[in-house]
Amino acid sequence: MNDNQAQADEAEIRGEGAGSAPPPGAGREAPPAGEPAAAAPALRAGGWMVPAYAGALLAIFLGERVVPTIEWLRYALSGLGFLTLVLVTALRFATAVREAGERRAVERALAILSALGVVAVAAYFTTTDAGQALLGVSHAAPETRARIGSATTVAWIALLAITTVPLFFGEAALAPMRRAERIEGRRVRAATLSGVTLAFAAVYSALFVYGASRLDLKVDFSYYRTARPGESTKRVAESLTEPLKITAFFPQQNEVGAEVEGYLREVKAASPQITVEMQDRLLVPALAKDAKVTQDGVIVLSRDSSRETLNVGSDIKSAGAKLKSLDADFQKVLLKVIRPQRTAYLTVGHGELNESASAPEGRTTKNLRKLLESQNYVVKDLGLAQGLGSEIPKDASVVIVLGPQKAFLPEEVAALKKHADEGGHLLLALDPDAKVDLDPLAGAVGLTWKPEILANDRVYVRRRYNDSDQAMLVTTRYSSHASVSTLSRHSQQAPTIFPGASSLDKRDGGDLKIDFVVRSLGETYADANGNFKFDADSEKRSAYNLAAAVSKELAPGGDAKDKKELRAFVVADADVFTDAAFRNEPNIVLALDALRWLGGEESFAGEITTSEDVRIEHTKEKDQVWFWATILVAPAMVLGLGLFITRRGRRASGRRA
């Protein structure tokens, strides 16, 4: 049987005549019932709509953001873009009307998204000056206008993102099927929903970041992180009763300026008396000249005729150290502006710690002197030549005695007692290492001094790694007195170190108010024989008094400005104020709060924040753990996870097959 005969037989079986021509629709699948014949391919070729839509948005962007100062070009681009959006949207709806079934549903969904994009662009135009004038918003109060503008801006941006992203995703899925007889509507819907999900996620993230930026919270883990205003600085700002102007001169878009601005705005929030301005020195030359500022990175504080400057710098690398200590430096100049300078006298002539600059084991007081200067004190020496044996100078705001190694003359003790009785302020640091009788100094303010060195064989600080380390006392027992208020609030996190302390007690008689503000732990004992071992038969464990605050109000009921009050802060260990002890920050806080209480500024008590880098130390065992964890453990975990995912994928493929 030849081929022609086989084809004729096959046609006959199908019911077709041997010589009849195939019907017009032969080889093409008939459309489902209820769906009209397919539209012409030319009408379905809507792939140009997405480029036209994107080009229209680009034209509006160019008109509103790139050439807004050229009026005719702006209106031409923006108008052409908006008209194109409207035309494309209208054509989409027309296409949806012509189609039927699943294709109609897809085209209608894309047309609705396109229409919502037009609404978003229209909402944008309401934020322009012309739009606000047309709606009457420009005549509203500034606060109302700002709220409306912010809400409208958020609305049109969110709506535009939520409509255009799924529109482009859906069009990308539909493009390969536009000329086909049938389309996979499920694929287009899945792509559109994916676009909606991504758009909502982007909008949510943007709104979350915006909302977080409005909160007065900041966490900075960068190397050049800036110290935030400490509790003490905020309290100093709260005490202002007269206006204070702070002007920071930094270039625009400067990284250091941004950090400083954040710090100053937090300070401003503490007091309504403070105003803060960020200025570019080159844009306001007259203001910079008046403030005597000739370089960038300078903060100027002015109050009446008083003016102080703080140089931070404008380069982030060179200003890194300044940013870390910004709170301490700023408080120093702030105190200089808001109150006059004071004088602190340090006694000399008795082997005090402040006399020797080369004492062993860090028994120097350079940091205490710096602390006094940071609180706007002028530090002067006070010996027999300056009146210590007769009368303390009248300008003495506080007289400080730091661990004398020689006994004071009776005339010197009498001069200190007279100064205290007249409302003077004393800081006495009595040290048992002197091996001299310092009880007369304590007696001048109603105390007794017991020279036996205290020890604790359970809680102490290692220094020499022998029994003498038991004299390195640690305590967290503070009273609620104003002279230790900061330590009292953070007692468990602020242990102070007393490297060789004696003890204090109250002298019989007298009308002085005495508060023992720091006490040792209960396991402490007085090591009378100096063997650094607890002898149960002759020694007892107890909590000993390490520091006392003594006060007495003189002539009560008078004017607050003229009121005088005896104040004395006595410590039974001079080493608590040495440079070695100041490595422990609570010791600095102890000295700072004591000085503020003596100066009548206990309301300023609080912490000064610093952002010093924490030293990272690894032991040999830790280094071994890190080595094996990075060389063996981490790669093994990654390899195991990859094998697990691969095997799981293969099993899933096998089940599908």
XYZ file of C-alpha atoms in Angstrom:
657
model
C 0.000 0.000 0.000
C 1.535 3.339 -1.051
C 1.604 6.514 1.024
C -1.214 8.287 -0.889
C -3.552 5.396 -0.300
C -2.727 5.343 3.426
C -3.506 9.062 3.767
C -6.810 8.633 1.907
C -7.830 5.770 4.173
C -6.976 7.829 7.262
C -9.034 10.762 5.988
C -11.939 8.460 5.269
C -11.816 7.081 8.790
C -12.052 10.684 10.132
C -15.143 11.206 7.995
C -13.467 13.497 5.474
C -13.733 13.172 1.715
C -10.614 12.208 -0.119
C -10.650 15.367 -2.160
C -12.107 17.752 0.375
C -9.978 20.598 1.809
C -9.365 20.863 5.583
C -11.685 23.174 7.459
C -10.495 26.669 8.265
C -9.923 25.863 11.927
C -8.164 22.577 11.383
C -5.087 22.103 13.611
C -6.238 24.851 16.070
C -7.867 23.968 19.390
C -11.401 25.300 19.738
C -11.894 27.812 22.512
C -13.713 26.647 25.630
C -17.439 27.144 25.886
C -18.363 30.665 26.961
C -15.074 32.180 25.752
C -15.171 34.056 22.451
C -12.672 33.587 19.719
C -9.205 34.978 20.511
C -8.467 38.568 19.675
C -6.057 39.443 16.971
C -2.371 39.160 17.964
C -1.864 42.881 17.337
C -4.420 43.751 19.999
C -2.742 41.485 22.536
C 0.725 42.901 22.035
C 0.604 45.063 25.222
C 4.246 44.612 26.171
C 4.915 48.280 25.345
C 2.719 49.410 28.238
C 5.273 48.682 30.976
C 8.139 50.630 29.312
C 5.708 53.470 28.681
C 4.564 53.394 32.325
C 8.151 53.363 33.631
C 9.140 56.124 31.200
C 6.233 58.247 32.418
C 7.382 57.862 36.047
C 10.931 58.761 34.994
C 9.679 61.886 33.215
C 7.817 62.992 36.338
C 10.938 62.385 38.440
C 13.090 64.439 36.073
C 10.599 67.257 36.052
C 10.120 67.419 39.813
C 13.611 66.593 41.076
C 16.164 67.277 38.346
C 14.929 70.439 36.597
C 12.441 71.986 39.081
C 13.911 75.471 38.610
C 13.245 75.507 34.850
C 9.496 76.101 34.895
C 8.604 75.271 31.281
C 10.711 72.111 31.227
C 9.379 70.980 34.578
C 5.743 71.370 33.535
C 6.437 69.747 30.181
C 8.069 66.638 31.636
C 5.683 66.280 34.584
C 2.601 66.913 32.444
C 3.727 64.547 29.699
C 4.527 61.853 32.272
C 1.171 62.172 34.035
C -0.792 62.127 30.744
C 1.140 59.025 29.672
C 0.239 57.288 32.926
C -3.430 58.092 32.429
C -3.348 56.940 28.760
C -1.614 53.643 29.575
C -4.084 52.982 32.393
C -7.072 53.700 30.117
C -5.694 51.322 27.472
C -5.259 48.639 30.101
C -8.897 48.893 31.103
C -9.904 48.809 27.397
C -7.839 45.665 26.896
C -9.455 44.070 29.940
C -12.928 44.783 28.508
C -12.077 43.124 25.159
C -10.720 39.991 26.780
C -12.681 37.259 28.512
C -12.184 34.513 31.059
C -8.857 34.197 32.813
C -7.131 36.703 30.535
C -9.723 39.331 31.467
C -9.161 38.759 35.197
C -5.396 39.196 34.786
C -5.687 42.323 32.643
C -8.226 43.828 35.037
C -5.940 43.259 38.037
C -3.012 44.920 36.231
C -5.263 47.812 35.181
C -6.349 48.366 38.799
C -2.699 48.443 39.931
C -1.919 50.930 37.167
C -4.824 53.121 38.271
C -3.644 53.085 41.880
C -0.223 54.219 40.651
C -1.920 57.198 38.990
C -3.644 57.955 42.314
C -0.250 57.850 44.078
C 1.230 60.346 41.603
C -1.815 62.564 42.050
C -1.281 62.398 45.827
C 2.309 63.510 45.271
C 1.141 66.648 43.476
C -0.833 67.613 46.603
C 2.495 67.992 48.436
C 3.786 70.604 45.993
C 3.251 74.327 46.528
C 0.649 74.505 43.760
C -1.204 71.503 45.143
C -1.253 72.861 48.687
C -2.485 76.226 47.452
C -5.233 74.535 45.436
C -6.417 72.506 48.441
C -6.087 75.410 50.875
C -3.409 73.649 52.961
C -0.925 76.493 52.472
C -3.120 78.744 54.647
C -3.161 76.326 57.599
C -1.017 76.644 60.722
C 2.633 75.572 60.324
C 2.165 72.548 62.613
C -0.958 71.431 60.744
C 0.702 71.969 57.378
C 3.713 69.954 58.481
C 1.553 67.059 59.711
C -0.494 66.990 56.512
C 2.628 67.147 54.360
C 4.302 64.308 56.275
C 1.207 62.091 56.125
C 0.692 62.735 52.405
C 4.339 62.059 51.619
C 4.283 58.733 53.431
C 0.972 57.809 51.750
C 1.976 58.487 48.137
C 5.377 56.811 48.461
C 3.867 53.714 50.084
C 1.030 53.529 47.560
C 3.359 53.948 44.593
C 5.647 51.172 45.834
C 2.757 48.810 46.610
C 1.266 49.270 43.116
C 4.217 49.543 40.737
C 6.286 46.634 42.077
C 3.503 44.003 41.693
C 2.524 45.598 38.353
C 6.012 45.065 36.965
C 6.209 41.538 38.438
C 2.846 40.560 36.925
C 3.714 42.070 33.547
C 7.039 40.193 33.537
C 5.187 36.904 34.096
C 2.545 37.742 31.459
C 4.932 38.942 28.726
C 5.924 35.466 27.362
C 2.244 34.417 27.150
C 0.673 37.497 25.558
C 0.444 35.953 22.043
C -0.574 32.517 23.288
C -4.123 31.166 22.902
C -4.284 30.569 26.619
C -2.408 32.038 29.557
C -1.458 30.598 32.914
C -3.288 32.980 35.201
C -1.986 31.226 38.262
C 1.610 32.099 37.335
C 0.717 35.769 36.825
C -1.180 35.913 40.106
C 1.733 34.294 41.964
C 4.181 36.834 40.513
C 1.856 39.713 41.383
C 1.424 38.501 44.955
C 5.205 38.163 45.273
C 5.544 41.772 44.192
C 2.906 42.830 46.717
C 4.763 40.982 49.476
C 8.093 42.574 48.604
C 6.522 46.013 48.321
C 4.832 45.717 51.719
C 8.080 44.467 53.272
C 9.994 47.430 51.822
C 7.361 49.905 53.007
C 7.269 48.341 56.469
C 11.060 48.447 56.745
C 11.151 52.087 55.649
C 8.430 53.070 58.117
C 10.141 51.098 60.882
C 13.450 52.868 60.257
C 11.685 56.238 60.125
C 9.838 55.535 63.367
C 13.031 54.361 65.068
C 14.812 57.537 63.969
C 12.197 59.614 65.806
C 12.904 57.855 69.105
C 15.399 59.431 71.470
C 17.473 56.249 71.594
C 20.812 55.453 70.080
C 23.144 52.484 70.258
C 26.558 53.020 68.729
C 29.043 50.157 68.347
C 31.449 51.991 66.031
C 35.087 52.580 66.921
C 34.678 56.348 66.965
C 31.511 56.219 69.052
C 30.506 59.376 70.852
C 29.965 59.571 74.595
C 26.363 60.409 75.451
C 25.452 63.060 78.040
C 25.915 61.498 81.452
C 23.617 61.817 84.409
C 25.865 64.444 85.962
C 25.945 66.631 82.832
C 22.171 66.516 82.538
C 21.793 67.588 86.157
C 24.167 70.483 85.629
C 22.048 71.537 82.640
C 18.853 71.215 84.685
C 20.244 73.638 87.273
C 20.418 76.496 84.754
C 18.283 79.504 85.655
C 19.492 81.787 82.849
C 19.668 81.202 79.075
C 22.709 79.400 77.697
C 23.514 79.444 73.984
C 25.552 76.648 72.409
C 26.866 77.181 68.875
C 28.743 74.402 67.084
C 30.749 75.341 63.986
C 31.005 72.382 61.612
C 30.851 72.086 57.808
C 27.613 70.850 56.341
C 27.295 67.069 55.985
C 30.207 66.535 58.385
C 30.415 63.211 60.194
C 31.857 64.657 63.398
C 29.290 67.466 63.312
C 26.469 64.924 63.122
C 27.793 63.146 66.216
C 28.210 66.389 68.134
C 24.746 67.570 67.116
C 23.199 64.406 68.540
C 25.042 64.933 71.834
C 24.073 68.615 72.097
C 20.419 67.927 71.367
C 20.319 65.461 74.244
C 21.822 68.128 76.501
C 19.259 70.644 75.238
C 16.430 68.260 76.136
C 17.505 68.480 79.794
C 16.810 72.216 80.142
C 14.550 74.760 78.400
C 17.202 77.411 79.070
C 19.558 75.902 76.471
C 19.494 76.743 72.770
C 21.629 74.844 70.249
C 22.715 76.034 66.796
C 24.741 74.175 64.161
C 26.527 76.656 61.877
C 28.907 76.439 58.954
C 31.761 78.818 59.700
C 32.195 79.812 56.057
C 28.502 80.599 55.564
C 28.240 82.854 58.636
C 31.596 84.664 58.743
C 30.282 87.496 60.922
C 29.021 85.089 63.582
C 32.274 83.113 63.491
C 34.306 86.305 63.820
C 32.220 87.450 66.774
C 32.752 84.075 68.457
C 36.486 84.229 67.613
C 36.289 80.929 65.744
C 38.898 80.492 63.004
C 38.621 76.740 62.360
C 35.964 74.065 62.020
C 34.988 71.686 64.799
C 34.593 74.245 67.608
C 31.760 74.383 70.168
C 31.088 77.794 71.747
C 29.142 78.158 75.005
C 28.028 81.693 75.865
C 26.046 83.030 78.801
C 25.828 86.790 79.287
C 29.442 87.998 79.072
C 30.935 84.587 79.847
C 32.150 82.518 76.902
C 34.039 79.233 76.660
C 35.099 77.144 73.667
C 35.662 73.433 73.182
C 37.725 72.296 70.201
C 36.629 68.876 68.919
C 37.874 68.921 65.323
C 36.087 68.122 62.088
C 38.038 65.072 60.859
C 36.619 61.803 62.158
C 40.021 60.139 62.530
C 41.666 62.932 64.486
C 38.508 63.700 66.483
C 37.939 60.096 67.570
C 39.525 60.536 71.004
C 37.653 63.804 71.549
C 34.330 62.169 70.761
C 34.975 59.439 73.306
C 35.642 61.975 76.102
C 33.139 64.563 74.852
C 30.929 64.358 77.943
C 33.766 65.060 80.395
C 35.238 67.852 78.262
C 31.843 69.447 77.677
C 30.966 69.398 81.378
C 34.270 71.066 82.160
C 33.555 74.089 79.923
C 29.889 74.094 80.980
C 30.845 74.530 84.626
C 33.194 77.354 83.682
C 30.330 79.184 82.015
C 27.587 78.742 84.592
C 29.534 79.517 87.790
C 32.697 81.360 88.805
C 35.965 79.553 89.300
C 36.735 78.171 92.741
C 39.965 77.523 94.626
C 41.091 74.215 96.109
C 44.085 74.306 98.483
C 46.237 71.184 98.901
C 48.360 71.160 102.035
C 52.120 70.735 101.626
C 55.097 70.350 103.921
C 54.166 67.032 105.522
C 55.080 64.560 102.814
C 51.596 64.563 101.294
C 50.868 62.472 98.234
C 50.432 65.592 96.116
C 53.990 66.715 96.835
C 55.789 63.810 95.153
C 55.370 63.276 91.414
C 57.564 60.147 91.337
C 56.106 58.121 94.205
C 56.246 54.325 93.725
C 53.334 52.051 92.822
C 51.168 54.816 91.405
C 50.927 56.732 94.701
C 50.605 60.001 92.845
C 47.591 62.285 92.586
C 47.840 63.690 89.062
C 44.383 62.418 88.162
C 42.846 63.929 91.294
C 44.311 67.280 90.283
C 42.832 66.862 86.797
C 39.486 65.990 88.376
C 39.557 69.211 90.390
C 40.378 71.244 87.298
C 37.553 69.583 85.367
C 35.163 70.835 88.052
C 36.419 74.406 87.513
C 38.743 74.528 90.535
C 42.072 76.356 90.637
C 44.518 74.154 92.550
C 46.979 75.890 94.876
C 49.446 74.743 97.531
C 48.832 75.548 101.194
C 51.775 75.474 103.584
C 53.072 77.555 106.439
C 54.039 80.275 103.984
C 50.460 80.507 102.712
C 48.876 80.729 106.170
C 48.377 77.108 107.175
C 49.834 77.854 110.618
C 47.691 80.921 111.261
C 44.677 81.429 109.033
C 43.386 79.634 105.971
C 43.013 81.963 102.929
C 39.530 83.422 102.589
C 39.194 82.311 98.956
C 39.540 78.629 99.890
C 36.506 76.731 98.632
C 37.940 73.456 99.928
C 41.120 72.479 101.779
C 42.471 69.020 100.976
C 44.882 66.977 103.098
C 46.190 63.911 101.234
C 48.000 61.294 103.304
C 50.533 63.324 105.290
C 53.628 61.360 106.319
C 54.486 63.812 109.104
C 52.358 65.064 111.965
C 50.710 68.476 111.666
C 51.782 71.193 114.060
C 49.203 72.123 116.721
C 48.916 75.577 115.118
C 48.137 74.016 111.740
C 45.467 71.774 113.245
C 43.981 74.781 115.033
C 43.881 76.772 111.765
C 42.047 73.918 110.009
C 39.584 73.587 112.900
C 38.934 77.331 112.901
C 38.353 77.268 109.156
C 35.847 74.429 109.567
C 34.047 76.099 112.471
C 33.582 79.223 110.361
C 31.817 77.234 107.628
C 34.819 76.024 105.685
C 35.048 72.741 103.785
C 37.705 70.066 104.359
C 38.698 66.855 102.598
C 40.917 64.776 104.880
C 42.556 61.568 103.647
C 44.332 59.900 106.582
C 46.732 57.071 105.791
C 47.942 54.423 108.276
C 51.220 53.918 106.381
C 52.516 57.215 107.784
C 53.163 55.703 111.234
C 52.412 59.091 112.790
C 49.518 60.236 114.915
C 46.878 61.779 112.669
C 44.132 61.623 115.282
C 44.287 65.402 115.941
C 43.272 66.015 112.319
C 40.281 63.718 112.701
C 39.479 65.346 116.044
C 39.167 68.741 114.355
C 35.894 67.523 112.834
C 34.627 65.366 115.722
C 36.120 61.997 114.730
C 38.618 59.551 116.148
C 41.161 57.777 113.952
C 42.318 54.220 114.591
C 45.618 53.518 112.780
C 45.360 49.688 112.710
C 45.365 48.430 109.126
C 42.220 46.580 108.140
C 42.356 43.257 106.289
C 39.948 40.779 104.750
C 41.050 37.234 103.968
C 37.914 36.453 101.953
C 37.226 39.416 99.651
C 40.228 41.432 98.474
C 42.170 42.488 95.366
C 45.263 40.660 94.155
C 48.285 42.904 93.664
C 51.485 41.348 95.068
C 50.118 37.786 95.261
C 51.051 37.345 98.917
C 49.273 37.742 102.251
C 49.650 41.526 102.195
C 47.017 41.640 99.448
C 44.400 41.051 102.128
C 44.750 44.748 102.976
C 43.402 45.633 99.504
C 39.839 46.012 100.691
C 36.806 45.994 98.408
C 33.449 47.311 99.546
C 29.990 48.002 98.164
C 28.463 49.229 101.420
C 27.404 52.859 101.048
C 24.898 54.974 102.893
C 22.243 57.146 101.267
C 24.144 60.369 102.035
C 24.477 62.923 99.237
C 28.274 62.584 99.222
C 27.997 59.002 97.905
C 24.622 59.172 96.159
C 25.887 57.851 92.814
C 27.668 54.901 94.415
C 24.624 54.177 96.556
C 22.355 53.937 93.495
C 24.731 51.510 91.760
C 26.231 49.803 94.786
C 26.407 46.279 93.388
C 28.033 47.474 90.155
C 30.361 50.023 91.817
C 32.838 48.411 94.231
C 35.450 50.832 95.566
C 38.997 49.769 96.447
C 40.745 50.857 99.652
C 44.424 49.817 99.298
C 45.442 49.841 102.962
C 42.756 51.455 105.096
C 42.439 52.331 108.745
C 39.112 53.111 110.454
C 37.121 56.001 111.873
C 34.714 56.431 114.752
C 32.679 59.168 116.384
C 34.295 61.203 119.144
C 32.336 61.601 122.327
C 30.498 64.879 122.729
C 30.089 67.584 120.139
C 27.111 68.737 118.115
C 28.333 67.797 114.662
C 26.219 65.669 112.346
C 28.300 62.649 111.379
C 27.311 60.106 108.726
C 29.566 57.131 108.081
C 29.015 56.913 104.338
C 31.327 54.012 103.435
C 31.816 50.885 105.524
C 33.847 47.748 104.983
C 32.378 44.300 104.436
C 31.447 42.305 107.505
C 34.357 39.841 107.175
C 36.931 42.606 107.725
C 39.196 42.553 110.792
C 41.694 45.007 112.279
C 45.133 43.406 111.882
C 46.745 44.810 115.013
C 49.925 42.676 114.857
C 50.397 43.154 111.086
C 50.718 39.456 110.195
C 47.817 39.559 107.681
C 46.195 36.562 109.341
C 43.020 36.467 111.321
C 43.741 35.702 114.978
C 40.449 34.580 116.468
C 41.573 35.054 120.071
C 42.600 38.727 119.719
C 40.870 40.006 116.569
C 37.241 40.158 115.532
C 35.419 40.489 112.260
C 33.178 43.504 111.828
C 32.107 46.261 109.457
C 34.467 49.207 109.992
C 33.900 52.849 109.079
C 36.045 53.826 106.098
C 34.669 57.293 105.266
C 32.568 59.898 107.060
C 30.655 63.013 106.052
C 30.595 65.649 108.788
C 28.350 68.698 108.646
C 26.938 71.450 110.826
C 24.681 74.270 109.705
C 25.842 77.634 111.024
C 23.390 80.472 111.681
C 20.310 78.608 110.394
C 17.350 80.517 109.059
C 19.328 83.188 107.219
C 19.465 83.975 103.521
C 20.367 80.951 101.426
C 23.150 82.892 99.676
C 24.742 83.930 102.982
C 24.142 80.639 104.793
C 27.329 78.887 105.919
C 27.731 75.224 106.716
C 30.635 73.232 108.050
C 31.326 70.327 105.744
C 34.105 67.777 105.957
C 34.672 64.520 104.127
C 37.117 62.222 105.903
C 38.584 59.022 104.427
C 40.625 56.530 106.447
C 42.842 55.693 103.459
C 44.647 58.272 101.318
C 45.434 55.679 98.655
C 41.774 55.663 97.620
C 42.485 58.920 95.717
C 45.778 57.905 94.079
C 46.301 57.336 90.362
C 46.542 53.577 90.908
C 43.149 53.468 92.638
C 41.623 55.746 89.980
C 42.019 52.907 87.481
C 38.886 51.638 89.218
C 36.111 53.988 88.032
C 34.024 53.841 91.263
C 36.975 55.408 93.083
C 36.739 58.372 90.706
C 33.008 58.596 91.372
C 33.690 58.578 95.126
C 36.077 61.530 94.818
C 33.797 63.396 92.396
C 30.659 63.082 94.511
C 32.601 64.049 97.650
C 33.923 67.205 95.963
C 30.470 68.142 94.717
C 28.974 67.698 98.162
C 31.735 69.800 99.700
C 31.068 72.489 97.102
C 27.318 72.483 97.748
C 26.641 70.947 94.343
C 25.338 67.564 95.399
C 22.501 68.016 92.889
C 25.128 67.548 90.145
C 25.993 64.079 91.405
C 25.954 61.415 88.745
C 28.070 59.604 86.213
C 30.170 61.159 83.468
C 30.053 58.851 80.477
C 33.103 57.882 78.469
C 33.409 55.493 75.549
C 36.892 54.201 76.141
C 37.773 50.993 74.355
C 37.635 47.901 76.541
C 40.834 45.920 76.476
C 40.303 42.390 75.176
C 42.421 39.796 76.917
C 42.611 36.099 75.921
C 44.121 33.324 77.970
C 45.985 30.455 76.345
C 42.949 28.205 76.806
C 40.647 30.772 75.149
C 43.027 31.132 72.219
C 42.963 27.359 71.703
C 39.169 27.330 71.751
C 39.006 30.121 69.160
C 41.611 28.354 66.991
C 39.815 25.010 66.825
C 36.402 26.673 66.541
C 37.432 28.654 63.446
C 39.658 25.995 61.844
C 37.626 22.851 62.447
C 34.239 23.341 64.090
C 32.840 26.133 61.895
C 33.827 24.499 58.541
C 32.449 21.158 59.760
C 29.115 22.774 60.629
C 28.878 24.426 57.199
C 29.765 21.156 55.453
C 27.238 19.189 57.489
C 24.501 21.724 56.809
C 25.240 21.564 53.070
C 25.101 17.748 53.039
C 21.815 17.778 54.954
C 20.191 20.244 52.543
C 21.500 18.327 49.498
C 20.226 14.948 50.700
C 16.884 16.439 51.658
C 16.536 17.953 48.169
C 17.348 14.622 46.522
C 14.760 12.814 48.616
C 12.126 15.405 47.749
C 12.963 15.026 44.025
C 12.616 11.265 44.308
C 9.203 11.528 45.939
C 7.984 13.938 43.237
C 9.232 11.543 40.525
